[in-house]
mmCIF file with all atom_site columns, C-alpha atoms in Angstrom:
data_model
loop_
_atom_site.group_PDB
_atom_site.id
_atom_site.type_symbol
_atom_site.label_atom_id
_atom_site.label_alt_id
_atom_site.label_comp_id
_atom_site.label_asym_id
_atom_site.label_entity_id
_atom_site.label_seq_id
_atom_site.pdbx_PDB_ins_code
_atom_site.Cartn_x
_atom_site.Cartn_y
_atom_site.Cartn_z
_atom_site.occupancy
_atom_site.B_iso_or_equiv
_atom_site.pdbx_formal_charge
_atom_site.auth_seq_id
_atom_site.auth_comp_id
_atom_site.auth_asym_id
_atom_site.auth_atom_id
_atom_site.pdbx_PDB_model_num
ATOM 1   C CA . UNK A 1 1   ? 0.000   0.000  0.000   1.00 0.00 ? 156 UNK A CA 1
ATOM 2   C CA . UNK A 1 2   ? 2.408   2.328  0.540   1.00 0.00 ? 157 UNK A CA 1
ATOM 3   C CA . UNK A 1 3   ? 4.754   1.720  -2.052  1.00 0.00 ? 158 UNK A CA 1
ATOM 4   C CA . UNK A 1 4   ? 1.030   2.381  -4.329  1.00 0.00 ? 159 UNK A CA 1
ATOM 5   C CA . UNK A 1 5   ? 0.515   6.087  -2.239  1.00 0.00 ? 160 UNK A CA 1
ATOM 6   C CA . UNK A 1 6   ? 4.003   6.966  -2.931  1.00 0.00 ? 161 UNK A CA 1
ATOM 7   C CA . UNK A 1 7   ? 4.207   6.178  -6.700  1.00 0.00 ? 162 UNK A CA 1
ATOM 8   C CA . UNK A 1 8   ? 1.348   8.411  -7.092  1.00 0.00 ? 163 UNK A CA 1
ATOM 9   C CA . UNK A 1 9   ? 4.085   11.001 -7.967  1.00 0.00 ? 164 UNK A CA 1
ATOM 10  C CA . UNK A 1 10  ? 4.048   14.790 -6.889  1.00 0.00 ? 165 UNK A CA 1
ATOM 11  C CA . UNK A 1 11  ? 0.210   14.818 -7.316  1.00 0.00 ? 166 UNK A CA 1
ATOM 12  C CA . UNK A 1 12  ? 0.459   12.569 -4.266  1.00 0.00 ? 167 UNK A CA 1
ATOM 13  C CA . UNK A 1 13  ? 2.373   14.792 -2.136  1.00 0.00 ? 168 UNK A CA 1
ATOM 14  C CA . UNK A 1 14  ? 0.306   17.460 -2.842  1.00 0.00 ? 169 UNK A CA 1
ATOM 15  C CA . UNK A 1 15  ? -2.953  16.437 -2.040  1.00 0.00 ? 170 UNK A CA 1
ATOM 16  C CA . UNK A 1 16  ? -0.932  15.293 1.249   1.00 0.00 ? 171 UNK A CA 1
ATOM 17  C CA . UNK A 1 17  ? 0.267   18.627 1.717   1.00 0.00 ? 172 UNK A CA 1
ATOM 18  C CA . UNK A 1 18  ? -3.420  19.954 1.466   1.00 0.00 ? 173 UNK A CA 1
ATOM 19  C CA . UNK A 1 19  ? -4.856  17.441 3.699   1.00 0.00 ? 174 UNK A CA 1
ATOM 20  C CA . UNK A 1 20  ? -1.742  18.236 6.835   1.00 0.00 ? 175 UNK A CA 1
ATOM 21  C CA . UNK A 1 21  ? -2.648  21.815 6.609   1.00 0.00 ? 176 UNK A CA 1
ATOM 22  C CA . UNK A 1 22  ? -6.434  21.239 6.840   1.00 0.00 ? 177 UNK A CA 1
ATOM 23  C CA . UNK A 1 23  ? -5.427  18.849 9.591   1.00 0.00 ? 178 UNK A CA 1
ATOM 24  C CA . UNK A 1 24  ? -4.017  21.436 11.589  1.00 0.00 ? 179 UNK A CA 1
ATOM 25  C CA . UNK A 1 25  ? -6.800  23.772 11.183  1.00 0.00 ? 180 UNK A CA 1
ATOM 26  C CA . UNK A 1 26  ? -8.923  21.294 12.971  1.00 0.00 ? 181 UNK A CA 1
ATOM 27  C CA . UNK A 1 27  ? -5.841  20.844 15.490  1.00 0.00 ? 182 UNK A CA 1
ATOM 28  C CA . UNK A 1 28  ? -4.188  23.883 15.568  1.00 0.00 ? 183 UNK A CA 1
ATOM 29  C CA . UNK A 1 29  ? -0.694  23.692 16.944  1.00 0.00 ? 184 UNK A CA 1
ATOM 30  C CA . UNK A 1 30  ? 1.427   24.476 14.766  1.00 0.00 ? 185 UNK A CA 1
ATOM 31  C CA . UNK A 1 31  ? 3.256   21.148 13.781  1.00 0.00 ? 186 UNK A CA 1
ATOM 32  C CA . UNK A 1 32  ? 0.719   19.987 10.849  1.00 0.00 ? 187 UNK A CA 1
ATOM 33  C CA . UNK A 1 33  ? 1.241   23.150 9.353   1.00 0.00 ? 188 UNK A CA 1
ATOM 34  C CA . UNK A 1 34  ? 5.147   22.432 8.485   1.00 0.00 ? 189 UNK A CA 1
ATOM 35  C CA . UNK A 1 35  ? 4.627   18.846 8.021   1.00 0.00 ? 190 UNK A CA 1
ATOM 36  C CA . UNK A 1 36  ? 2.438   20.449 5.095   1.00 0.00 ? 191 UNK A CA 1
ATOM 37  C CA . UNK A 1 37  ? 4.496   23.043 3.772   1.00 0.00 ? 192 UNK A CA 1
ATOM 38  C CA . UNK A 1 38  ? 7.243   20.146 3.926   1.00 0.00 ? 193 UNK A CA 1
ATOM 39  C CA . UNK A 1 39  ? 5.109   17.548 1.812   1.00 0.00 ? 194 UNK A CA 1
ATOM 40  C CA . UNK A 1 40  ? 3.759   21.099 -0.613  1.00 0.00 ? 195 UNK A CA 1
ATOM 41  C CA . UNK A 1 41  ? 7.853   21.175 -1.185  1.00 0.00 ? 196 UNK A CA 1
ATOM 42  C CA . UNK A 1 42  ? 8.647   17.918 -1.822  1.00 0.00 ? 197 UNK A CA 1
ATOM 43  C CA . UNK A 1 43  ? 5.367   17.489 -4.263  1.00 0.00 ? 198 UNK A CA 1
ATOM 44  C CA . UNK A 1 44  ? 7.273   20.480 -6.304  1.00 0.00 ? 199 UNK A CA 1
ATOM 45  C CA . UNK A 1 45  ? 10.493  18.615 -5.998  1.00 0.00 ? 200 UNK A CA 1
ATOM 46  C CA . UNK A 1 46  ? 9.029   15.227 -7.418  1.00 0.00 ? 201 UNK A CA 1
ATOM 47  C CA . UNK A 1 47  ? 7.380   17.112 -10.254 1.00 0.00 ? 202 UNK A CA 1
ATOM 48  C CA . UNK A 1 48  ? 10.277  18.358 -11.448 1.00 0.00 ? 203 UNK A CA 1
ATOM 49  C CA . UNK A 1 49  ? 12.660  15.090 -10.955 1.00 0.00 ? 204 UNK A CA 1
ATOM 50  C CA . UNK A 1 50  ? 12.784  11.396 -10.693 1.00 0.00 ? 205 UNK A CA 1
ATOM 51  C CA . UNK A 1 51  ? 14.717  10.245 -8.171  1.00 0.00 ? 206 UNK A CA 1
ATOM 52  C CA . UNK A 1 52  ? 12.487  7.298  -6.799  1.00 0.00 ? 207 UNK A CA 1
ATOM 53  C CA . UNK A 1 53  ? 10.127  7.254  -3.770  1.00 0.00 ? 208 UNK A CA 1
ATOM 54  C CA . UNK A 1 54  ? 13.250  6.819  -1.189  1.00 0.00 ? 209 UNK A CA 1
ATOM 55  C CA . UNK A 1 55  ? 14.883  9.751  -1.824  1.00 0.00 ? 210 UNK A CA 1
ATOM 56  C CA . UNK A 1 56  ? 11.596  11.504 -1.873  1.00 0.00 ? 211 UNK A CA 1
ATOM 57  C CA . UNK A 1 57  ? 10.901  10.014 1.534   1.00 0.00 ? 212 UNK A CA 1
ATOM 58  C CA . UNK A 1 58  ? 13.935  11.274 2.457   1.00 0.00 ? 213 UNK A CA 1
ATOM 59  C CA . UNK A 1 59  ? 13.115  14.694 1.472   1.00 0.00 ? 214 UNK A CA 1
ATOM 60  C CA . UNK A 1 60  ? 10.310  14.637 3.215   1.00 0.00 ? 215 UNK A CA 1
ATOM 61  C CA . UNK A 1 61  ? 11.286  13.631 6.556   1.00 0.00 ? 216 UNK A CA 1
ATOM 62  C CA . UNK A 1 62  ? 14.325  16.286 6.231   1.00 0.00 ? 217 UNK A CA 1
ATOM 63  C CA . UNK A 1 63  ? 11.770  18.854 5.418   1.00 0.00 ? 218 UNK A CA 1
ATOM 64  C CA . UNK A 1 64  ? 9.713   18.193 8.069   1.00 0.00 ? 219 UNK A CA 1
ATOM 65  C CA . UNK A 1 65  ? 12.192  18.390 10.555  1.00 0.00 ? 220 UNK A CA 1
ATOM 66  C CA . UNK A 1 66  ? 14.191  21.093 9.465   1.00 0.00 ? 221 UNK A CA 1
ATOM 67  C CA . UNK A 1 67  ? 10.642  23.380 9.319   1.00 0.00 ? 222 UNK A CA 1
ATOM 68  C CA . UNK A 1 68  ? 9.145   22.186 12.622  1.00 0.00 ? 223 UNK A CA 1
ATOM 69  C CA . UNK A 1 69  ? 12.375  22.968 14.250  1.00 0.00 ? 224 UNK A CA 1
ATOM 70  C CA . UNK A 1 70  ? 12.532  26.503 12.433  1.00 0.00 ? 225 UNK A CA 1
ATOM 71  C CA . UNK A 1 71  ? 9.550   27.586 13.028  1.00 0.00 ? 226 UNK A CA 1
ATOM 72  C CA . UNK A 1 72  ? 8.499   26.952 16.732  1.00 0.00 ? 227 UNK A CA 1
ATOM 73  C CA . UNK A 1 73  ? 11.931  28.901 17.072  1.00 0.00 ? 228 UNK A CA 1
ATOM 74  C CA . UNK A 1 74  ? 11.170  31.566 14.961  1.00 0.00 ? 229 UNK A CA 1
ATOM 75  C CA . UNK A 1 75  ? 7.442   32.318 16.605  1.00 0.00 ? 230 UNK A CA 1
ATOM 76  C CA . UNK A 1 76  ? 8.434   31.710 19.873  1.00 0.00 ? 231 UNK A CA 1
ATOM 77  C CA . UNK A 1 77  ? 10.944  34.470 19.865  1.00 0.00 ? 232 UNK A CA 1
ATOM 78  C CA . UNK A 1 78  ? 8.310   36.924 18.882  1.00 0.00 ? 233 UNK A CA 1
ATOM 79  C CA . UNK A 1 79  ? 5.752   36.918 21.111  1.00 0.00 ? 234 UNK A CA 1
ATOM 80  C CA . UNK A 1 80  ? 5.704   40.182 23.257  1.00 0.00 ? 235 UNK A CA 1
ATOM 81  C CA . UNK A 1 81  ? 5.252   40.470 26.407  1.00 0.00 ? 236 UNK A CA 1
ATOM 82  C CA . UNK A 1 82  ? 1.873   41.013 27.627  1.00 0.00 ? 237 UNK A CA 1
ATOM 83  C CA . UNK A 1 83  ? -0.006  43.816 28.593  1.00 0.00 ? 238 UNK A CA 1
ATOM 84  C CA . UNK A 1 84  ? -1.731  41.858 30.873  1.00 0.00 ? 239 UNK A CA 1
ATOM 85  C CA . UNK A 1 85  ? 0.103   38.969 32.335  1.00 0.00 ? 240 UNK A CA 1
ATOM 86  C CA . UNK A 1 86  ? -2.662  38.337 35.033  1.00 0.00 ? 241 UNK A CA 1
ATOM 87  C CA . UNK A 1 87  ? -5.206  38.388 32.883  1.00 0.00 ? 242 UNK A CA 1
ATOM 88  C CA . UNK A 1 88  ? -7.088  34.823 33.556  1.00 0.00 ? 243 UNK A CA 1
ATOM 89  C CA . UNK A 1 89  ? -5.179  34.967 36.902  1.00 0.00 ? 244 UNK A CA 1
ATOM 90  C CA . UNK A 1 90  ? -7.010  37.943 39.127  1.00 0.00 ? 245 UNK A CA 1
ATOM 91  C CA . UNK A 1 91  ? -6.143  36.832 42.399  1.00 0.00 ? 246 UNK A CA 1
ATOM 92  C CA . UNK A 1 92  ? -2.087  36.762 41.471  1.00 0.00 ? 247 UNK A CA 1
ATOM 93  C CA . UNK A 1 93  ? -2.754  40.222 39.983  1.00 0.00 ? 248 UNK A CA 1
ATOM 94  C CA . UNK A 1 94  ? -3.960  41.486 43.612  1.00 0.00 ? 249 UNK A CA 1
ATOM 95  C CA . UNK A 1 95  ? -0.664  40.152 45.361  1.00 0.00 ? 250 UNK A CA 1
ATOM 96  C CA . UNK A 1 96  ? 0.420   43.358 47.456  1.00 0.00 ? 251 UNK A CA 1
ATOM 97  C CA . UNK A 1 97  ? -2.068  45.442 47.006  1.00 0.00 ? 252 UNK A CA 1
ATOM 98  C CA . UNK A 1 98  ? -3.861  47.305 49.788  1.00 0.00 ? 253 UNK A CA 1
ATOM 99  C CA . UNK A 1 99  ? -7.522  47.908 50.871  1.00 0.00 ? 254 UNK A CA 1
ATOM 100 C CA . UNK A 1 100 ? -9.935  48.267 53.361  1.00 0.00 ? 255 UNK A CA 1
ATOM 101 C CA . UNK A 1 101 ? -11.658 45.492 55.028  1.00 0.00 ? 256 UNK A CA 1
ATOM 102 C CA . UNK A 1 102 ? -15.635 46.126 55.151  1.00 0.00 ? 257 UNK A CA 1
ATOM 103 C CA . UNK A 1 103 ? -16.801 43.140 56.976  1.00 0.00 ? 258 UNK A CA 1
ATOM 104 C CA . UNK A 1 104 ? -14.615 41.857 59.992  1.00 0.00 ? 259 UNK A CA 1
ATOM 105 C CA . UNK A 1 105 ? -12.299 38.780 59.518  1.00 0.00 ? 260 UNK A CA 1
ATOM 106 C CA . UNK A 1 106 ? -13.305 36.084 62.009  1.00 0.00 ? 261 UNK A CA 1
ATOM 107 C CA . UNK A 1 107 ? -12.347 32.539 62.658  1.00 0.00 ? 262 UNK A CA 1
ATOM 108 C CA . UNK A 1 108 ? -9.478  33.147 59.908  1.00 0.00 ? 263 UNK A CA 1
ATOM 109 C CA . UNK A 1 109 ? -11.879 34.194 57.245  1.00 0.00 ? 264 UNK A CA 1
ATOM 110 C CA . UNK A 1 110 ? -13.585 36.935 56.099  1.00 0.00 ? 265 UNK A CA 1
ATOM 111 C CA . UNK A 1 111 ? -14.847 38.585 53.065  1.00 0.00 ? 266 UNK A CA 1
ATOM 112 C CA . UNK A 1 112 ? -13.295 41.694 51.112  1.00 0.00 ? 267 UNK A CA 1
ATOM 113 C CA . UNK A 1 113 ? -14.308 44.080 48.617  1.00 0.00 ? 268 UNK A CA 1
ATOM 114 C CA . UNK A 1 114 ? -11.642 45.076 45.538  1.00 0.00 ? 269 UNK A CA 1
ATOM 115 C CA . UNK A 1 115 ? -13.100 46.719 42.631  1.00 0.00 ? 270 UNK A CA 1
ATOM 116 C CA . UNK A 1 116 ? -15.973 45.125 41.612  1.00 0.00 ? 271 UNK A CA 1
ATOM 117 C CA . UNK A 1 117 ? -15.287 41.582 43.036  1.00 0.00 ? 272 UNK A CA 1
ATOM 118 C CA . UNK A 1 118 ? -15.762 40.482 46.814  1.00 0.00 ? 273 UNK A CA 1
ATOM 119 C CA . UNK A 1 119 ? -13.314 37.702 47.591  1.00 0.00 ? 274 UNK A CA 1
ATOM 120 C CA . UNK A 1 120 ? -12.759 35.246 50.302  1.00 0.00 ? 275 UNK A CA 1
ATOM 121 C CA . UNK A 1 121 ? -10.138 35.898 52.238  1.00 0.00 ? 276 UNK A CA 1
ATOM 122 C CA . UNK A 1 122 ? -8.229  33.933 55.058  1.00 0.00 ? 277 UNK A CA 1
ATOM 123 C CA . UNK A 1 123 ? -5.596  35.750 57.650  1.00 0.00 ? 278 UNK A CA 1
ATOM 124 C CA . UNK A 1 124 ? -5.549  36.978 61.390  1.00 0.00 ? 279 UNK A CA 1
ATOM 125 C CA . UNK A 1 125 ? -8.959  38.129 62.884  1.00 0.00 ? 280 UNK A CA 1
ATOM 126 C CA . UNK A 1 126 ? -9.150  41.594 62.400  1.00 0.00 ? 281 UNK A CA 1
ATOM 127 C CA . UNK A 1 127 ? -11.952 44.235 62.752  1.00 0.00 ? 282 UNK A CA 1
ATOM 128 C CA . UNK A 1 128 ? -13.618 45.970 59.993  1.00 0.00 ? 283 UNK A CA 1
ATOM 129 C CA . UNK A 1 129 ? -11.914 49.571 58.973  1.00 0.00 ? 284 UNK A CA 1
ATOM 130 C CA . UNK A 1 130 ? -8.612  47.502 59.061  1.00 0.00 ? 285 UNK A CA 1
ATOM 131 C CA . UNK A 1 131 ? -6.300  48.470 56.329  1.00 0.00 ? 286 UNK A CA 1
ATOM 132 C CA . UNK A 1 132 ? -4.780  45.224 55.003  1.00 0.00 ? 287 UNK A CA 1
ATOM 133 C CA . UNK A 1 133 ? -2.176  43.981 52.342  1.00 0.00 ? 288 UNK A CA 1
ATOM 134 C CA . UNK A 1 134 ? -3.004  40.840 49.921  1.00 0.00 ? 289 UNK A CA 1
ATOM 135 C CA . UNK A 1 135 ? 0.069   38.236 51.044  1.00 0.00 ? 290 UNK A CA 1
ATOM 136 C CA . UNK A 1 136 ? -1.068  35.512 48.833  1.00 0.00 ? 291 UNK A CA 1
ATOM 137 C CA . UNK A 1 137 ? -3.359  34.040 46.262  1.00 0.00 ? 292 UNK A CA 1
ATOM 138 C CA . UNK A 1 138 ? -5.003  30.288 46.616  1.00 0.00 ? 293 UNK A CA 1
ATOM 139 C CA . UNK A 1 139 ? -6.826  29.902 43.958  1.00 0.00 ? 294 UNK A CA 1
ATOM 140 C CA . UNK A 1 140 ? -9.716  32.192 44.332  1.00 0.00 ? 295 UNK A CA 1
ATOM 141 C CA . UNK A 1 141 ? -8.935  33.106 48.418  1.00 0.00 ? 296 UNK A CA 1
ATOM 142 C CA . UNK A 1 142 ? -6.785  35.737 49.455  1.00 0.00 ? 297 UNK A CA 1
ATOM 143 C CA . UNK A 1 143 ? -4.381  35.260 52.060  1.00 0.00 ? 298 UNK A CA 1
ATOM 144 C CA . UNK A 1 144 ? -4.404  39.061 53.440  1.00 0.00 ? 299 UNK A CA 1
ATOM 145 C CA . UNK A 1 145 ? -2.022  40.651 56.424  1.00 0.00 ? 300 UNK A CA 1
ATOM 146 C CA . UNK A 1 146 ? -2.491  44.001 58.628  1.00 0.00 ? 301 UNK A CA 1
ATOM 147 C CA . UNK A 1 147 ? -0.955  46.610 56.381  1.00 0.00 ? 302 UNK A CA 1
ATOM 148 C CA . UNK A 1 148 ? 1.717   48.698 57.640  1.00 0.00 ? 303 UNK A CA 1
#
């Protein structure tokens, strides 16, 4: 069978190139994509020489590596920094800031307003009016401290 897929020439490699990048629209990651560009190449090799399926292969394979390789390190260089590195983490993002407890902490845990969120938060009893620091994130409770 496969010597039959591989004797079907550059047509072969083509419609294989075609079918690895609609692959990896369905599962983006960026691998498919070179493994597609890779077989696109060697289909445009093959049309234009007869060297037999091996060296084809060959191609192939060297393409496919040399591509994956390139590109992850060529798009991985340029991704900038974000504007927003806590974005899908909002309790990290409130590590050290300070605010104003409204309810009372008691038993270890209380409840604390910031922004437009109220959060759980764990720490030393303290009364409300007590001006305290965010020591920690857990998830989505606050580990808070007695400002200074």
């Amino acid at each position: 069978m496969m010597d039959t897929i591989l004797q079907w020439g550059p047509w072969g490699w083509i419609i294989a190139g075609l079918i690895l990048l609609g692959v990896e629209i369905l599962a983006p990651g960026n691998v498919f994509v070179w493994f597609g560009v890779a077989a696109l190449i060697t289909g445009g090799f093959v049309y234009f020489t007869d060297f037999g399926w091996q060296i084809d292969a060959l191609l192939f394979v060297v393409l496919a590596v040399v591509l994956v390789i390139a590109g992850r390190r060529y798009f991985s260089w340029h991704r900038a920094p974000s504007e927003q590195p806590f974005l899908n983490q909002r309790a990290a993002g409130l590590i050290g800031r300070n605010s104003v407890l409204a309810e009372p902490i008691t038993g270890g845990q209380g409840r604390i307003r910031i922004d437009d969120t109220t959060w759980r938060v764990t720490g030393p009893d303290l009364p409300s009016g007590t001006r305290i620091r965010v020591a920690a994130a857990d998830g989505a409770v606050l580990n808070v401290v007695k400002a200074e």
